[in-house]
Protein backbone atom coordinates (compact mmCIF):
# COMPACT_ATOMS: atom_id res chain seq x y z
CA UNK A 1 0.00 0.00 0.00
CA UNK A 2 1.13 3.56 -0.77
CA UNK A 3 2.37 5.49 2.26
CA UNK A 4 -0.07 8.13 3.54
CA UNK A 5 1.49 11.57 3.50
CA UNK A 6 -0.12 14.68 4.99
CA UNK A 7 0.83 18.35 4.95
CA UNK A 8 0.70 20.47 8.10
CA UNK A 9 0.81 24.02 6.70
CA UNK A 10 1.19 27.30 8.54
CA UNK A 11 3.09 30.48 9.14
CA UNK A 12 4.88 29.26 12.29
CA UNK A 13 6.18 32.72 13.26
CA UNK A 14 7.35 31.37 15.67
CA UNK A 15 6.53 27.67 16.17
CA UNK A 16 4.77 27.04 19.51
CA UNK A 17 4.26 24.00 21.70
CA UNK A 18 0.71 23.94 20.35
CA UNK A 19 2.12 23.41 16.85
CA UNK A 20 4.48 20.74 18.17
CA UNK A 21 1.67 18.99 20.01
CA UNK A 22 -0.29 18.80 16.76
CA UNK A 23 2.76 17.64 14.79
CA UNK A 24 3.25 14.77 17.26
CA UNK A 25 -0.42 13.79 17.08
CA UNK A 26 -0.42 13.96 13.29
CA UNK A 27 2.83 12.00 12.96
CA UNK A 28 1.20 9.13 14.86
CA UNK A 29 -1.59 8.67 12.34
CA UNK A 30 0.11 9.21 8.97
CA UNK A 31 3.22 7.64 7.46
CA UNK A 32 4.86 10.98 6.68
CA UNK A 33 3.99 14.46 7.87
CA UNK A 34 5.36 17.41 5.92
CA UNK A 35 5.39 20.58 8.02
CA UNK A 36 5.08 23.28 5.37
CA UNK A 37 5.92 26.94 6.01
CA UNK A 38 4.12 29.40 3.75
CA UNK A 39 6.78 31.66 2.19
CA UNK A 40 4.59 34.53 0.99
CA UNK A 41 2.30 34.91 4.01
CA UNK A 42 -0.01 37.89 3.81
CA UNK A 43 0.44 38.83 7.46
CA UNK A 44 2.87 41.74 7.39
CA UNK A 45 6.58 41.54 8.13
CA UNK A 46 7.36 38.28 9.98
CA UNK A 47 9.47 38.25 13.12
CA UNK A 48 11.61 35.36 11.85
CA UNK A 49 12.70 34.64 8.29
CA UNK A 50 11.41 31.50 6.58
CA UNK A 51 14.90 29.96 6.93
CA UNK A 52 14.93 30.68 10.68
CA UNK A 53 11.45 29.20 11.12
CA UNK A 54 12.49 26.11 9.18
CA UNK A 55 15.60 25.72 11.38
CA UNK A 56 13.52 26.05 14.55
CA UNK A 57 10.96 23.52 13.33
CA UNK A 58 13.69 21.08 12.28
CA UNK A 59 15.37 21.36 15.68
CA UNK A 60 12.07 20.90 17.52
CA UNK A 61 11.01 17.86 15.44
CA UNK A 62 14.39 16.14 15.01
CA UNK A 63 13.22 13.31 17.31
CA UNK A 64 10.33 12.47 14.97
CA UNK A 65 11.52 10.16 12.20
CA UNK A 66 8.53 10.65 9.89
CA UNK A 67 8.37 14.45 10.01
CA UNK A 68 9.93 16.63 7.32
CA UNK A 69 10.04 20.44 7.17
CA UNK A 70 9.50 22.18 3.83
CA UNK A 71 8.45 25.59 2.50
CA UNK A 72 5.87 26.49 -0.12
CA UNK A 73 4.51 29.37 -2.12
CA UNK A 74 1.16 29.76 -3.86
CA UNK A 75 -1.74 27.38 -3.43
CA UNK A 76 -1.57 24.80 -0.67
CA UNK A 77 -3.42 22.17 -2.73
CA UNK A 78 -0.87 22.50 -5.53
CA UNK A 79 1.95 21.96 -3.06
CA UNK A 80 0.07 18.99 -1.58
CA UNK A 81 -0.36 17.50 -5.06
CA UNK A 82 3.34 17.98 -5.87
CA UNK A 83 4.20 16.22 -2.61
CA UNK A 84 1.81 13.36 -3.33
CA UNK A 85 -0.08 14.16 -0.12
CA UNK A 86 -3.64 12.96 0.43
CA UNK A 87 -4.45 15.20 3.36
CA UNK A 88 -3.92 18.56 4.99
CA UNK A 89 -3.71 18.64 8.78
CA UNK A 90 -4.98 21.65 10.70
CA UNK A 91 -5.45 22.32 14.39
CA UNK A 92 -8.61 23.66 15.98
CA UNK A 93 -8.08 25.20 19.40
CA UNK A 94 -11.49 26.72 19.99
CA UNK A 95 -14.82 27.34 18.26
CA UNK A 96 -13.44 30.71 17.16
CA UNK A 97 -10.95 28.90 14.90
CA UNK A 98 -13.68 26.85 13.31
CA UNK A 99 -15.23 29.33 10.89
CA UNK A 100 -11.94 30.26 9.23
CA UNK A 101 -10.76 26.66 9.15
CA UNK A 102 -14.07 25.44 7.71
CA UNK A 103 -13.95 28.04 4.92
CA UNK A 104 -10.37 27.18 4.12
CA UNK A 105 -11.09 23.44 4.09
CA UNK A 106 -14.08 23.94 1.78
CA UNK A 107 -12.12 26.17 -0.56
CA UNK A 108 -9.31 23.64 -0.68
CA UNK A 109 -11.85 20.89 -1.40
CA UNK A 110 -13.30 22.96 -4.24
CA UNK A 111 -9.79 23.46 -5.64
CA UNK A 112 -8.89 19.79 -5.29
CA UNK A 113 -11.60 17.32 -4.20
CA UNK A 114 -8.99 14.58 -3.81
CA UNK A 115 -7.31 16.27 -0.85
CA UNK A 116 -8.97 15.90 2.54
CA UNK A 117 -8.55 18.23 5.51
CA UNK A 118 -8.02 16.52 8.86
CA UNK A 119 -8.71 18.51 12.02
CA UNK A 120 -7.12 17.67 15.33
CA UNK A 121 -7.29 19.38 18.70
CA UNK A 122 -4.12 20.19 20.61
CA UNK A 123 -3.81 19.36 24.32
CA UNK A 124 -6.08 21.58 26.45
CA UNK A 125 -3.05 23.28 28.00
CA UNK A 126 -2.22 24.79 24.61
CA UNK A 127 -5.70 25.88 23.53
CA UNK A 128 -4.94 29.55 24.25
CA UNK A 129 -1.47 29.55 22.70
CA UNK A 130 -0.86 31.37 19.41
CA UNK A 131 2.28 32.68 17.74
CA UNK A 132 0.80 36.15 17.90
CA UNK A 133 0.22 36.07 21.68
CA UNK A 134 3.67 34.57 22.25
CA UNK A 135 5.28 37.53 20.48
CA UNK A 136 3.19 40.06 22.36
CA UNK A 137 3.78 38.49 25.79
CA UNK A 138 7.51 38.01 25.21
CA UNK A 139 7.91 41.61 24.07
CA UNK A 140 6.43 42.75 27.38
CA UNK A 141 8.77 40.53 29.39
CA UNK A 142 6.34 37.68 30.15
CA UNK A 143 7.53 34.12 30.66
CA UNK A 144 6.77 32.00 27.59
CA UNK A 145 9.23 29.19 28.31
CA UNK A 146 6.48 26.59 28.92
CA UNK A 147 4.71 27.51 25.70
CA UNK A 148 7.35 27.28 22.97
CA UNK A 149 10.21 24.86 22.23
CA UNK A 150 13.60 25.76 23.83
CA UNK A 151 15.06 26.69 20.42
CA UNK A 152 12.39 29.38 20.05
CA UNK A 153 13.18 30.78 23.51
CA UNK A 154 16.85 30.98 22.46
CA UNK A 155 16.03 32.80 19.22
CA UNK A 156 13.67 35.23 20.94
CA UNK A 157 16.28 35.99 23.58
CA UNK A 158 18.89 36.53 20.86
CA UNK A 159 16.62 39.11 19.18
CA UNK A 160 16.08 40.83 22.53
CA UNK A 161 19.81 40.98 23.18
CA UNK A 162 20.37 42.55 19.77
CA UNK A 163 17.58 45.02 20.57
CA UNK A 164 15.73 43.89 17.44
CA UNK A 165 12.54 42.85 19.15
CA UNK A 166 10.82 46.22 19.41
CA UNK A 167 11.35 47.16 15.79
CA UNK A 168 10.44 43.71 14.49
CA UNK A 169 7.22 43.24 16.40
CA UNK A 170 4.84 45.44 14.49
CA UNK A 171 2.04 47.52 16.04
CA UNK A 172 -0.70 45.11 14.96
CA UNK A 173 1.06 42.30 16.77
CA UNK A 174 1.07 44.28 20.01
CA UNK A 175 -2.22 42.96 21.24
CA UNK A 176 -1.24 42.55 24.88
O1 LIG B 1 -0.64 29.47 10.34
P1 LIG B 1 -1.70 30.06 9.48
O2 LIG B 1 -1.38 31.48 9.14
O3 LIG B 1 -3.07 29.90 10.08
O4 LIG B 1 -1.69 29.21 8.09
C1 LIG B 1 -2.49 29.62 7.02
C2 LIG B 1 -2.14 28.79 5.77
C3 LIG B 1 -0.68 28.87 5.44
C4 LIG B 1 -2.55 27.36 5.99
C5 LIG B 1 -3.01 29.38 4.59
O5 LIG B 1 -2.83 30.76 4.55
C6 LIG B 1 -2.66 28.77 3.23
O6 LIG B 1 -2.87 27.61 2.99
N1 LIG B 1 -2.15 29.62 2.32
C7 LIG B 1 -1.76 29.20 0.99
C8 LIG B 1 -2.65 29.85 -0.05
C9 LIG B 1 -3.86 29.01 -0.37
O7 LIG B 1 -3.77 27.85 -0.70
N2 LIG B 1 -5.07 29.63 -0.28
C10 LIG B 1 -6.30 28.97 -0.58
C11 LIG B 1 -6.90 28.24 0.61
S1 LIG B 1 -8.08 29.26 1.39
CSV table of C-alpha atoms and ligand atoms in Angstrom, one decimal:
chain,number,residue,atom,x,y,z
A,1,UNK,CA,0.0,0.0,0.0
A,2,UNK,CA,1.1,3.6,-0.8
A,3,UNK,CA,2.4,5.5,2.3
A,4,UNK,CA,-0.1,8.1,3.5
A,5,UNK,CA,1.5,11.6,3.5
A,6,UNK,CA,-0.1,14.7,5.0
A,7,UNK,CA,0.8,18.4,4.9
A,8,UNK,CA,0.7,20.5,8.1
A,9,UNK,CA,0.8,24.0,6.7
A,10,UNK,CA,1.2,27.3,8.5
A,11,UNK,CA,3.1,30.5,9.1
A,12,UNK,CA,4.9,29.3,12.3
A,13,UNK,CA,6.2,32.7,13.3
A,14,UNK,CA,7.3,31.4,15.7
A,15,UNK,CA,6.5,27.7,16.2
A,16,UNK,CA,4.8,27.0,19.5
A,17,UNK,CA,4.3,24.0,21.7
A,18,UNK,CA,0.7,23.9,20.4
A,19,UNK,CA,2.1,23.4,16.8
A,20,UNK,CA,4.5,20.7,18.2
A,21,UNK,CA,1.7,19.0,20.0
A,22,UNK,CA,-0.3,18.8,16.8
A,23,UNK,CA,2.8,17.6,14.8
A,24,UNK,CA,3.3,14.8,17.3
A,25,UNK,CA,-0.4,13.8,17.1
A,26,UNK,CA,-0.4,14.0,13.3
A,27,UNK,CA,2.8,12.0,13.0
A,28,UNK,CA,1.2,9.1,14.9
A,29,UNK,CA,-1.6,8.7,12.3
A,30,UNK,CA,0.1,9.2,9.0
A,31,UNK,CA,3.2,7.6,7.5
A,32,UNK,CA,4.9,11.0,6.7
A,33,UNK,CA,4.0,14.5,7.9
A,34,UNK,CA,5.4,17.4,5.9
A,35,UNK,CA,5.4,20.6,8.0
A,36,UNK,CA,5.1,23.3,5.4
A,37,UNK,CA,5.9,26.9,6.0
A,38,UNK,CA,4.1,29.4,3.8
A,39,UNK,CA,6.8,31.7,2.2
A,40,UNK,CA,4.6,34.5,1.0
A,41,UNK,CA,2.3,34.9,4.0
A,42,UNK,CA,0.0,37.9,3.8
A,43,UNK,CA,0.4,38.8,7.5
A,44,UNK,CA,2.9,41.7,7.4
A,45,UNK,CA,6.6,41.5,8.1
A,46,UNK,CA,7.4,38.3,10.0
A,47,UNK,CA,9.5,38.2,13.1
A,48,UNK,CA,11.6,35.4,11.9
A,49,UNK,CA,12.7,34.6,8.3
A,50,UNK,CA,11.4,31.5,6.6
A,51,UNK,CA,14.9,30.0,6.9
A,52,UNK,CA,14.9,30.7,10.7
A,53,UNK,CA,11.5,29.2,11.1
A,54,UNK,CA,12.5,26.1,9.2
A,55,UNK,CA,15.6,25.7,11.4
A,56,UNK,CA,13.5,26.1,14.6
A,57,UNK,CA,11.0,23.5,13.3
A,58,UNK,CA,13.7,21.1,12.3
A,59,UNK,CA,15.4,21.4,15.7
A,60,UNK,CA,12.1,20.9,17.5
A,61,UNK,CA,11.0,17.9,15.4
A,62,UNK,CA,14.4,16.1,15.0
A,63,UNK,CA,13.2,13.3,17.3
A,64,UNK,CA,10.3,12.5,15.0
A,65,UNK,CA,11.5,10.2,12.2
A,66,UNK,CA,8.5,10.7,9.9
A,67,UNK,CA,8.4,14.5,10.0
A,68,UNK,CA,9.9,16.6,7.3
A,69,UNK,CA,10.0,20.4,7.2
A,70,UNK,CA,9.5,22.2,3.8
A,71,UNK,CA,8.5,25.6,2.5
A,72,UNK,CA,5.9,26.5,-0.1
A,73,UNK,CA,4.5,29.4,-2.1
A,74,UNK,CA,1.2,29.8,-3.9
A,75,UNK,CA,-1.7,27.4,-3.4
A,76,UNK,CA,-1.6,24.8,-0.7
A,77,UNK,CA,-3.4,22.2,-2.7
A,78,UNK,CA,-0.9,22.5,-5.5
A,79,UNK,CA,2.0,22.0,-3.1
A,80,UNK,CA,0.1,19.0,-1.6
A,81,UNK,CA,-0.4,17.5,-5.1
A,82,UNK,CA,3.3,18.0,-5.9
A,83,UNK,CA,4.2,16.2,-2.6
A,84,UNK,CA,1.8,13.4,-3.3
A,85,UNK,CA,-0.1,14.2,-0.1
A,86,UNK,CA,-3.6,13.0,0.4
A,87,UNK,CA,-4.4,15.2,3.4
A,88,UNK,CA,-3.9,18.6,5.0
A,89,UNK,CA,-3.7,18.6,8.8
A,90,UNK,CA,-5.0,21.7,10.7
A,91,UNK,CA,-5.5,22.3,14.4
A,92,UNK,CA,-8.6,23.7,16.0
A,93,UNK,CA,-8.1,25.2,19.4
A,94,UNK,CA,-11.5,26.7,20.0
A,95,UNK,CA,-14.8,27.3,18.3
A,96,UNK,CA,-13.4,30.7,17.2
A,97,UNK,CA,-10.9,28.9,14.9
A,98,UNK,CA,-13.7,26.9,13.3
A,99,UNK,CA,-15.2,29.3,10.9
A,100,UNK,CA,-11.9,30.3,9.2
A,101,UNK,CA,-10.8,26.7,9.1
A,102,UNK,CA,-14.1,25.4,7.7
A,103,UNK,CA,-13.9,28.0,4.9
A,104,UNK,CA,-10.4,27.2,4.1
A,105,UNK,CA,-11.1,23.4,4.1
A,106,UNK,CA,-14.1,23.9,1.8
A,107,UNK,CA,-12.1,26.2,-0.6
A,108,UNK,CA,-9.3,23.6,-0.7
A,109,UNK,CA,-11.8,20.9,-1.4
A,110,UNK,CA,-13.3,23.0,-4.2
A,111,UNK,CA,-9.8,23.5,-5.6
A,112,UNK,CA,-8.9,19.8,-5.3
A,113,UNK,CA,-11.6,17.3,-4.2
A,114,UNK,CA,-9.0,14.6,-3.8
A,115,UNK,CA,-7.3,16.3,-0.8
A,116,UNK,CA,-9.0,15.9,2.5
A,117,UNK,CA,-8.5,18.2,5.5
A,118,UNK,CA,-8.0,16.5,8.9
A,119,UNK,CA,-8.7,18.5,12.0
A,120,UNK,CA,-7.1,17.7,15.3
A,121,UNK,CA,-7.3,19.4,18.7
A,122,UNK,CA,-4.1,20.2,20.6
A,123,UNK,CA,-3.8,19.4,24.3
A,124,UNK,CA,-6.1,21.6,26.4
A,125,UNK,CA,-3.0,23.3,28.0
A,126,UNK,CA,-2.2,24.8,24.6
A,127,UNK,CA,-5.7,25.9,23.5
A,128,UNK,CA,-4.9,29.6,24.2
A,129,UNK,CA,-1.5,29.6,22.7
A,130,UNK,CA,-0.9,31.4,19.4
A,131,UNK,CA,2.3,32.7,17.7
A,132,UNK,CA,0.8,36.2,17.9
A,133,UNK,CA,0.2,36.1,21.7
A,134,UNK,CA,3.7,34.6,22.2
A,135,UNK,CA,5.3,37.5,20.5
A,136,UNK,CA,3.2,40.1,22.4
A,137,UNK,CA,3.8,38.5,25.8
A,138,UNK,CA,7.5,38.0,25.2
A,139,UNK,CA,7.9,41.6,24.1
A,140,UNK,CA,6.4,42.7,27.4
A,141,UNK,CA,8.8,40.5,29.4
A,142,UNK,CA,6.3,37.7,30.1
A,143,UNK,CA,7.5,34.1,30.7
A,144,UNK,CA,6.8,32.0,27.6
A,145,UNK,CA,9.2,29.2,28.3
A,146,UNK,CA,6.5,26.6,28.9
A,147,UNK,CA,4.7,27.5,25.7
A,148,UNK,CA,7.4,27.3,23.0
A,149,UNK,CA,10.2,24.9,22.2
A,150,UNK,CA,13.6,25.8,23.8
A,151,UNK,CA,15.1,26.7,20.4
A,152,UNK,CA,12.4,29.4,20.1
A,153,UNK,CA,13.2,30.8,23.5
A,154,UNK,CA,16.9,31.0,22.5
A,155,UNK,CA,16.0,32.8,19.2
A,156,UNK,CA,13.7,35.2,20.9
A,157,UNK,CA,16.3,36.0,23.6
A,158,UNK,CA,18.9,36.5,20.9
A,159,UNK,CA,16.6,39.1,19.2
A,160,UNK,CA,16.1,40.8,22.5
A,161,UNK,CA,19.8,41.0,23.2
A,162,UNK,CA,20.4,42.5,19.8
A,163,UNK,CA,17.6,45.0,20.6
A,164,UNK,CA,15.7,43.9,17.4
A,165,UNK,CA,12.5,42.8,19.2
A,166,UNK,CA,10.8,46.2,19.4
A,167,UNK,CA,11.4,47.2,15.8
A,168,UNK,CA,10.4,43.7,14.5
A,169,UNK,CA,7.2,43.2,16.4
A,170,UNK,CA,4.8,45.4,14.5
A,171,UNK,CA,2.0,47.5,16.0
A,172,UNK,CA,-0.7,45.1,15.0
A,173,UNK,CA,1.1,42.3,16.8
A,174,UNK,CA,1.1,44.3,20.0
A,175,UNK,CA,-2.2,43.0,21.2
A,176,UNK,CA,-1.2,42.6,24.9
B,1,LIG,O1,-0.6,29.5,10.3
B,1,LIG,P1,-1.7,30.1,9.5
B,1,LIG,O2,-1.4,31.5,9.1
B,1,LIG,O3,-3.1,29.9,10.1
B,1,LIG,O4,-1.7,29.2,8.1
B,1,LIG,C1,-2.5,29.6,7.0
B,1,LIG,C2,-2.1,28.8,5.8
B,1,LIG,C3,-0.7,28.9,5.4
B,1,LIG,C4,-2.6,27.4,6.0
B,1,LIG,C5,-3.0,29.4,4.6
B,1,LIG,O5,-2.8,30.8,4.6
B,1,LIG,C6,-2.7,28.8,3.2
B,1,LIG,O6,-2.9,27.6,3.0
B,1,LIG,N1,-2.1,29.6,2.3
B,1,LIG,C7,-1.8,29.2,1.0
B,1,LIG,C8,-2.6,29.9,-0.1
B,1,LIG,C9,-3.9,29.0,-0.4
B,1,LIG,O7,-3.8,27.9,-0.7
B,1,LIG,N2,-5.1,29.6,-0.3
B,1,LIG,C10,-6.3,29.0,-0.6
B,1,LIG,C11,-6.9,28.2,0.6
B,1,LIG,S1,-8.1,29.3,1.4
